[in-house]
Short mmCIF file of C-alpha atoms in Angstrom, two decimals:
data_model
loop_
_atom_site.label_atom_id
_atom_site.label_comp_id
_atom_site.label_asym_id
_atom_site.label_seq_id
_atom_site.Cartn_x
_atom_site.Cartn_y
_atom_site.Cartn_z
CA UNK A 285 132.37 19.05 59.21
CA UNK A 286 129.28 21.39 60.04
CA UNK A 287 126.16 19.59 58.39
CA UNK A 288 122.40 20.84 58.20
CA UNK A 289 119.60 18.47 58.10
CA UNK A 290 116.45 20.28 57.02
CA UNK A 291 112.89 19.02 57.71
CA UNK A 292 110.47 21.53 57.17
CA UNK A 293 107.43 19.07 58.17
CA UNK A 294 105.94 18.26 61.18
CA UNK A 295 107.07 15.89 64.45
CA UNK A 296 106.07 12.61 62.52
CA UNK A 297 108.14 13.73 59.29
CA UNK A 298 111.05 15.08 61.58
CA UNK A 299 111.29 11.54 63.51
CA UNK A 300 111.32 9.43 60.47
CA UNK A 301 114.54 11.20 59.43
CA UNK A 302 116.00 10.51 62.49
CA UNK A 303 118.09 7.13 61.31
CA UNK A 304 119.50 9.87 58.41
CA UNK A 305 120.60 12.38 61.16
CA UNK A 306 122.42 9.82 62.70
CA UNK A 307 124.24 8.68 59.57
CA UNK A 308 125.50 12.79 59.48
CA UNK A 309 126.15 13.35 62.74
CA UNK A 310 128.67 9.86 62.15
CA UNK A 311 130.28 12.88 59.44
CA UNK A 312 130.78 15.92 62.05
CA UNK A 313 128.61 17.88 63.75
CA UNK A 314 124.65 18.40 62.87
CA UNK A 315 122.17 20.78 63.43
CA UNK A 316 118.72 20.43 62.19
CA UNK A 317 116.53 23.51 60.41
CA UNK A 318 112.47 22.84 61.27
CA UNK A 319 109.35 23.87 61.24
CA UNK A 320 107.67 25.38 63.95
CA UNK A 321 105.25 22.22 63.87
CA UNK A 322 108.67 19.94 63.78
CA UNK A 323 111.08 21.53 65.80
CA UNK A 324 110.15 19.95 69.00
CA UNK A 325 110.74 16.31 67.35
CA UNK A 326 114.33 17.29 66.41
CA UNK A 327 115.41 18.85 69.98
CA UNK A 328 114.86 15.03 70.69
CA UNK A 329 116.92 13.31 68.03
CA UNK A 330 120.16 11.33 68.96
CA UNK A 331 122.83 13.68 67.69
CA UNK A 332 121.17 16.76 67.00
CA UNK A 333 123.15 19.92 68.61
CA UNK A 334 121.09 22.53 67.68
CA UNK A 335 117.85 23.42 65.98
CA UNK A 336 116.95 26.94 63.74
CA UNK A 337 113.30 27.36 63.03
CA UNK A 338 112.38 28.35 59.94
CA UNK A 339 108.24 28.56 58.80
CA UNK A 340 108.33 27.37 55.22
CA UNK A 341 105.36 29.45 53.05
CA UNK A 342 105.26 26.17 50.95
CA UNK A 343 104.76 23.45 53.40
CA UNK A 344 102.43 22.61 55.86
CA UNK A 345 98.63 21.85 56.67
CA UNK A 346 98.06 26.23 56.83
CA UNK A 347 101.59 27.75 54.88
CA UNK A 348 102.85 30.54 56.34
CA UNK A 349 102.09 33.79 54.15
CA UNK A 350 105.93 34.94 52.42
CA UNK A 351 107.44 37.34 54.58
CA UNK A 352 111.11 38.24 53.17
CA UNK A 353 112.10 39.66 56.82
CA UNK A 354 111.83 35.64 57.63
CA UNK A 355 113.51 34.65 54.66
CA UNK A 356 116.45 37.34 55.36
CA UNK A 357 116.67 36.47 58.58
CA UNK A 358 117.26 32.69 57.90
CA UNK A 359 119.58 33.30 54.88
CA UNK A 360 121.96 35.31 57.45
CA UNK A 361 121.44 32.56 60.08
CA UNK A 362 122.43 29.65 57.96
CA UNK A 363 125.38 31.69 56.48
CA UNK A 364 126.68 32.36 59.75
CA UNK A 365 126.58 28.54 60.91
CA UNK A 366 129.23 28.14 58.46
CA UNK A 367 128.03 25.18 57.20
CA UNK A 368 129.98 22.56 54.93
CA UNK A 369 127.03 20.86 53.72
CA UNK A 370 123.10 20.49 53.65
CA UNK A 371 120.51 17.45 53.07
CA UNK A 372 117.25 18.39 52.50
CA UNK A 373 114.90 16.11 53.12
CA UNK A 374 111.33 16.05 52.12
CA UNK A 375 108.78 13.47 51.34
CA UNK A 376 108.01 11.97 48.01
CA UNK A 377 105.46 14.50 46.72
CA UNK A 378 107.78 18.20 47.98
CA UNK A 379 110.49 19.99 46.10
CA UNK A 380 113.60 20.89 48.05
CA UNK A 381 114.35 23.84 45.34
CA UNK A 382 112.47 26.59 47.38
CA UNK A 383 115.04 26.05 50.42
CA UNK A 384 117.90 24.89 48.08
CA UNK A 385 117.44 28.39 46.95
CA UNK A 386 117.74 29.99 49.78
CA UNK A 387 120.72 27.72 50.96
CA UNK A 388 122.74 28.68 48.23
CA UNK A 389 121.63 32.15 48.84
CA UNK A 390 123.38 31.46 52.43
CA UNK A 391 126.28 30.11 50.52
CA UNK A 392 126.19 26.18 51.19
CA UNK A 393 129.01 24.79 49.68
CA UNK A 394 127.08 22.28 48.87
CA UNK A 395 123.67 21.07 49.13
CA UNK A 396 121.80 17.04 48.30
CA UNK A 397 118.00 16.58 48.08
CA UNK A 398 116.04 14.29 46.39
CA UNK A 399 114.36 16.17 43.09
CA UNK A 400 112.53 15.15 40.36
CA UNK A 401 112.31 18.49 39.00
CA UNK A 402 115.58 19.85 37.19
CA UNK A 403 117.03 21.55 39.91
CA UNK A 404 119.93 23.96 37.72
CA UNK A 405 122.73 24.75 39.87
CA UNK A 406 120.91 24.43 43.06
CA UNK A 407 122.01 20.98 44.38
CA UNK A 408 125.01 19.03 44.19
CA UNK A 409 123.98 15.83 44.72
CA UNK A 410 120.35 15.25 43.06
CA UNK A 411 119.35 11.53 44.28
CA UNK A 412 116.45 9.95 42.78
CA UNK A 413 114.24 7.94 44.57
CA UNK A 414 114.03 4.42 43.48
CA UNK A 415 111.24 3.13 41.35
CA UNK A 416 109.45 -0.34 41.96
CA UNK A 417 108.12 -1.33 45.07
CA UNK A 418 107.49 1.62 47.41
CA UNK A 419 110.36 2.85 50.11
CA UNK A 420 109.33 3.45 53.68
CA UNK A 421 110.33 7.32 54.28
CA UNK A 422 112.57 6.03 56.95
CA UNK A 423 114.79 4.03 53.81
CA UNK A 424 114.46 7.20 51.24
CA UNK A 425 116.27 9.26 53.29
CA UNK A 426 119.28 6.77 54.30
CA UNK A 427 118.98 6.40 50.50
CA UNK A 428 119.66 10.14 49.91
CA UNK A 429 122.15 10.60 52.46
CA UNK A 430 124.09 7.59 51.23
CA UNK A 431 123.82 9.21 47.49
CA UNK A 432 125.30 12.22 49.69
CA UNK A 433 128.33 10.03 50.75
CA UNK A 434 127.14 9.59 54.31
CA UNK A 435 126.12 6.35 55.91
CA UNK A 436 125.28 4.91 59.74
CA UNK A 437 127.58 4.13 61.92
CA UNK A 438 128.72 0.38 62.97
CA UNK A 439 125.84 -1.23 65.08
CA UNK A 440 123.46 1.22 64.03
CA UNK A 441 120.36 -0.53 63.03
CA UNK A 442 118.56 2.01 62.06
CA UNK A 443 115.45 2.26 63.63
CA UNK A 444 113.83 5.37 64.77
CA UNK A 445 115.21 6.99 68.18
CA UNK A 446 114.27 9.76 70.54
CA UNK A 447 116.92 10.98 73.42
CA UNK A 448 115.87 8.81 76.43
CA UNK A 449 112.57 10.46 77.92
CA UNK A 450 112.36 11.31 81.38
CA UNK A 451 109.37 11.09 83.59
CA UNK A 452 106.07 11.92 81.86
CA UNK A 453 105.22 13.77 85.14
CA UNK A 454 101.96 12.90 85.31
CA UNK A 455 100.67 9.83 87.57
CA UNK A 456 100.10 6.82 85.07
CA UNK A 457 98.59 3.16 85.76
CA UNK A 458 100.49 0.17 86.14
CA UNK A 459 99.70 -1.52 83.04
CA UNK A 460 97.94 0.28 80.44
CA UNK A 461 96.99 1.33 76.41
CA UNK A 462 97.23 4.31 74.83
CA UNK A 463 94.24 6.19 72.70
CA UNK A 464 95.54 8.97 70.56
CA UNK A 465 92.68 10.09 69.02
CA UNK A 466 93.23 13.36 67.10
CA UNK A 467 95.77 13.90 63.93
CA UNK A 468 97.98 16.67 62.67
CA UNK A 469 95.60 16.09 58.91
CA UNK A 470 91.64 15.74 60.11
CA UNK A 471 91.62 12.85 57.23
CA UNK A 472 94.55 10.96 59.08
CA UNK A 473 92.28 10.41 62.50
CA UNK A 474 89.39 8.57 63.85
CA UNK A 475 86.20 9.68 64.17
CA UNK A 476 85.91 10.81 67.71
CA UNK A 477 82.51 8.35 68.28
CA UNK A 478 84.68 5.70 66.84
CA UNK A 479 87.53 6.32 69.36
CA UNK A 480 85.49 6.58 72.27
CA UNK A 481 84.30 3.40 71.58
CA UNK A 482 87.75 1.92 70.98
CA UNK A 483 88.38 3.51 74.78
CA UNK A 484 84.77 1.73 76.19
CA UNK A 485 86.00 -1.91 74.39
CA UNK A 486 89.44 -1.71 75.81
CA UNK A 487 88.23 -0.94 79.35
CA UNK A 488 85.61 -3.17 79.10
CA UNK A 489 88.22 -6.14 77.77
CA UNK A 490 89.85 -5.55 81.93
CA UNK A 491 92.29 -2.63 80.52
CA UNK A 492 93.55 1.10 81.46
CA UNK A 493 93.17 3.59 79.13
CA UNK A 494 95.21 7.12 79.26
CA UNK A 495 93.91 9.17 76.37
CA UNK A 496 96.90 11.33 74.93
CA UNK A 497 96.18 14.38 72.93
CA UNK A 498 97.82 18.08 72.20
CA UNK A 499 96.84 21.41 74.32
CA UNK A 500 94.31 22.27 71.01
CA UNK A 501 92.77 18.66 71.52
CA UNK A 502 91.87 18.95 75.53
CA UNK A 503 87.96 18.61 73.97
CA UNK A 504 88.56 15.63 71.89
CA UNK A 505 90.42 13.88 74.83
CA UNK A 506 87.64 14.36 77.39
CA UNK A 507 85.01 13.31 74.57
CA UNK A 508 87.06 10.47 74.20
CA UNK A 509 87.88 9.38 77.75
CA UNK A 510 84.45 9.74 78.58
CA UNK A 511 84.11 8.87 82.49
CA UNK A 512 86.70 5.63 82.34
CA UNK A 513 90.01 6.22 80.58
CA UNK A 514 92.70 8.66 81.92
CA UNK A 515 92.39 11.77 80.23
CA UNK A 516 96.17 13.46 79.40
CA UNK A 517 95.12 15.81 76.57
CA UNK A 518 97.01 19.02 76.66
CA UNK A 519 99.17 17.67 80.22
CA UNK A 520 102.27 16.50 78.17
CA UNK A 521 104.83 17.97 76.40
CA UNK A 522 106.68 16.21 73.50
CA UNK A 523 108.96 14.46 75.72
CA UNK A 524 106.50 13.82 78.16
CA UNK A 525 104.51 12.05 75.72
CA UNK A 526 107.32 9.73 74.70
CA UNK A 527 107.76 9.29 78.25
CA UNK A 528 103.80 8.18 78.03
CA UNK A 529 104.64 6.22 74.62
CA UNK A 530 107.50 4.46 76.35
CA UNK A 531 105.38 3.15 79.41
CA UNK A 532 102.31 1.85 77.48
CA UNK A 533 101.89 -1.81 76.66
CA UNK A 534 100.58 -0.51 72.89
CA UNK A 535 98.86 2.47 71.57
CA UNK A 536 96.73 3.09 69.35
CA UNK A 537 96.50 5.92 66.76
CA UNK A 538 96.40 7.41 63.24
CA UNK A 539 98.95 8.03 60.61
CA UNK A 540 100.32 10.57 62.87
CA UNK A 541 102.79 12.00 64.60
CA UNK A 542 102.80 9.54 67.89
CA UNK A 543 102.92 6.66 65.97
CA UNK A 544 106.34 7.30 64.87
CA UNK A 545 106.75 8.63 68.16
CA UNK A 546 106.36 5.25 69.36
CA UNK A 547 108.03 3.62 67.20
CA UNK A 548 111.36 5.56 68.56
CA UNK A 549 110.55 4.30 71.66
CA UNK A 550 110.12 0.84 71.31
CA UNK A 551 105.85 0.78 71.45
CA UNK A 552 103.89 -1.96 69.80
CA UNK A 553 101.51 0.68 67.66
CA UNK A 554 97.65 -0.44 66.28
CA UNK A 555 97.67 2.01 63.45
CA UNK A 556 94.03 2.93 62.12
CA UNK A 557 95.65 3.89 59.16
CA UNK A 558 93.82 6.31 56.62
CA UNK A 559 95.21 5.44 53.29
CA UNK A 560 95.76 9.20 51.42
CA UNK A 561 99.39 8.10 51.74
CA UNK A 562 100.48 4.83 51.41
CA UNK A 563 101.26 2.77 54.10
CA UNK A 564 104.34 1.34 52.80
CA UNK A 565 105.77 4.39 53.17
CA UNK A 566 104.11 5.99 56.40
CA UNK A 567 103.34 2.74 58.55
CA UNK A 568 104.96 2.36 61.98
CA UNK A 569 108.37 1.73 61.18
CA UNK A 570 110.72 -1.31 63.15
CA UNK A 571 108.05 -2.11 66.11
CA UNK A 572 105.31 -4.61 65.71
CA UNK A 573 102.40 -3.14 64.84
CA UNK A 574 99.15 -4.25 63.22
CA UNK A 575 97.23 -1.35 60.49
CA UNK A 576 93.81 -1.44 60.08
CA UNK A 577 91.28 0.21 57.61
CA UNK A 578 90.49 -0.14 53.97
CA UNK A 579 93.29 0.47 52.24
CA UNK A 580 91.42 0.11 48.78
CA UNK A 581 88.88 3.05 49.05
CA UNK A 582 88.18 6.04 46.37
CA UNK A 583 90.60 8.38 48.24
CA UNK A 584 93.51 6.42 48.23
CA UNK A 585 96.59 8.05 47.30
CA UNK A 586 94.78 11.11 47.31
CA UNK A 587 96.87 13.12 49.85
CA UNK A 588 93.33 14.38 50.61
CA UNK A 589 93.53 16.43 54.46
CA UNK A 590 89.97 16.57 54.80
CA UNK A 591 88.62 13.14 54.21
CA UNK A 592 86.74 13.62 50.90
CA UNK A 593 84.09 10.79 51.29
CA UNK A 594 81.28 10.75 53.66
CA UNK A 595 81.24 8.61 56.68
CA UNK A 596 85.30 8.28 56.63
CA UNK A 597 84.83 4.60 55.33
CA UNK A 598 88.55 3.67 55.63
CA UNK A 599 88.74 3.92 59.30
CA UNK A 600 85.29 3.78 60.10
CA UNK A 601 84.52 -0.12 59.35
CA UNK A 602 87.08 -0.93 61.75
CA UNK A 603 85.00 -2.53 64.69
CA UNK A 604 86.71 -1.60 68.18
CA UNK A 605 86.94 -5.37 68.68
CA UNK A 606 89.11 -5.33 66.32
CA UNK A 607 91.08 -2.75 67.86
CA UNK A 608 91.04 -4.92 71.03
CA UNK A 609 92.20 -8.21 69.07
CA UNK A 610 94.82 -6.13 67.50
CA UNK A 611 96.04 -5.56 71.03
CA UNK A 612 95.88 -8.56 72.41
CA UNK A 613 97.74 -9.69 69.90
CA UNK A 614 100.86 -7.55 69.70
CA UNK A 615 100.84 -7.36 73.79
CA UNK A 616 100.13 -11.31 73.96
CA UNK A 617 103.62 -12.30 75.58
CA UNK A 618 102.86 -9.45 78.48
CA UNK A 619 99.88 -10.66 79.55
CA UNK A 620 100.49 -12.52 82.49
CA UNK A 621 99.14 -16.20 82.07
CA UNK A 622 96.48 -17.54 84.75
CA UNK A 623 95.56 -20.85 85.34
#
């Protein structure tokens, strides 16, 4: 079989499907259709073989403007991959019917997503999510691609994966924690006074810092590091950050991207979690981790990008001794014990 995953999110929604890939790619051969914020997260998922980029005018934190030369130009890519089947995954609050649409348009055999809406003749399988207690996004989509007939392989356990990273390629300490200040969604991150300060208690507790942050962040990172941590902001790549991830004793970070990032690879993950999406869904998922920040404010559950109260309260009242406690205590059995 010739399946299409499609994830038209960025790297941290892209890497939470990754257990659902794999439970495909068990059924034939998988390519994934991304974003252009996602696409470098699924070049590193375990059996992935290709990736088409597609950017979705209704998704994302800035939607692409509708421009039917894209549209045309994806409808005759997907139809000439041939493809048996597609899953279309999105997150709770999305409809897959815009890009069922055009799947059908490619002529998909047949097409599963999860939709609350009636979705006519568009899908083939329509799972619905189940009600109760909430489903980490991770579950939800093994739970669609199960409805879908698909499951993971023997001795799969599901976690999230990357392809093994190579070197980061940048000189790193022996021992150290990782500061990821900045977010994909400005209401998902740390202020940057109140991540600096995370970086001056760490240091100041006898650890090294390396301060990890995107080419459009290189300003936040060197705010951040301030004269003490080492400052990586704009000197990795997606891989080379998981190589980063991979190396670090924990990190520490928003509801973002690199805290699923390392989660795939293995990472103990303090997540200063801003609670416009629930954590049960969004929280590091399989690692130990420990989340911080109100959970009960005004904006909760708002899906709000820019944080709508002043102050950002959530993450704000986190002390960074906290932040250092919260490390200690998820790297407790590295620390090497001294008379």
């Amino acid at each position: 079989m010739r399946l299409l995953a499609c994830r038209l999110d960025n790297d941290g929604d892209v890497l939470v499907t990754g257990p659902a890939v794999r439970a495909l790619a068990a059924a034939g051969t998988v390519d994934v259709l991304a974003s252009p914020a996602g696409a470098g997260a699924a070049r590193l998922l375990p059996g992935v073989r290709d990736v088409l980029v597609f950017d979705p005018p209704w998704s994302g934190f800035a939607p692409a403007p509708v421009d039917p030369a894209a549209v045309g130009r994806l409808v005759a890519q997907v139809h000439a991959g041939g493809y048996d089947e597609a899953v279309v995954f999105t997150s709770f609050h999305q409809s897959p019917l815009p890009l069922a649409l055009l799947l059908r348009m490619a002529g998909v055999p047949r097409i599963a997503a999860s939709s609350v809406d009636y979705p006519g003749s568009l899908l083939d399988v329509r799972h619905r999510r189940e009600e109760g207690p909430e489903r980490h996004e991770v579950e939800a989509a093994l739970d669609l691609v199960r409805a879908a007939g698909h499951d993971l392989p023997a001795g799969d356990d599901g976690r999230l994966r990357v392809r093994t990273p190579a070197g980061a390629g940048v000189d790193l300490p022996e021992r150290f924690v990782v500061v990821h200040p900045g977010a994909s969604v400005p209401a998902r991150a740390p202020l940057p006074e109140q991540a600096a300060a995370v970086v001056g208690a760490l240091r100041r507790s006898g650890r090294d810092v390396v301060v990890t942050g995107g080419p459009a962040e290189r300003d936040l990172t060197a705010a951040v590091a301030g004269d003490g941590a080492l400052d990586l902001g704009g000197r990795t790549d997606l891989a080379g950050l998981a190589a980063v991830l991979a190396a670090a004793d924990a990190v520490v970070v928003g509801n973002t991207g690199p805290a699923h990032l390392a989660a795939a690879v293995g990472t103990p993950v303090v997540s200063l979690f801003s609670p416009v999406v629930p954590a049960a869904r969004w929280a590091p998922y399989g690692v130990p981790h420990v989340l911080l920040g109100d959970q009960d404010v005004v904006c909760a559950g708002s899906r709000a990008r820019e944080c709508p109260v002043p102050g950002h309260p959530c993450l704000a009242s986190v002390a960074p001794d906290r932040v250092v406690a919260a490390v200690d205590a998820l790297t407790r059995e590295l620390l090497e014990v001294t008379p």
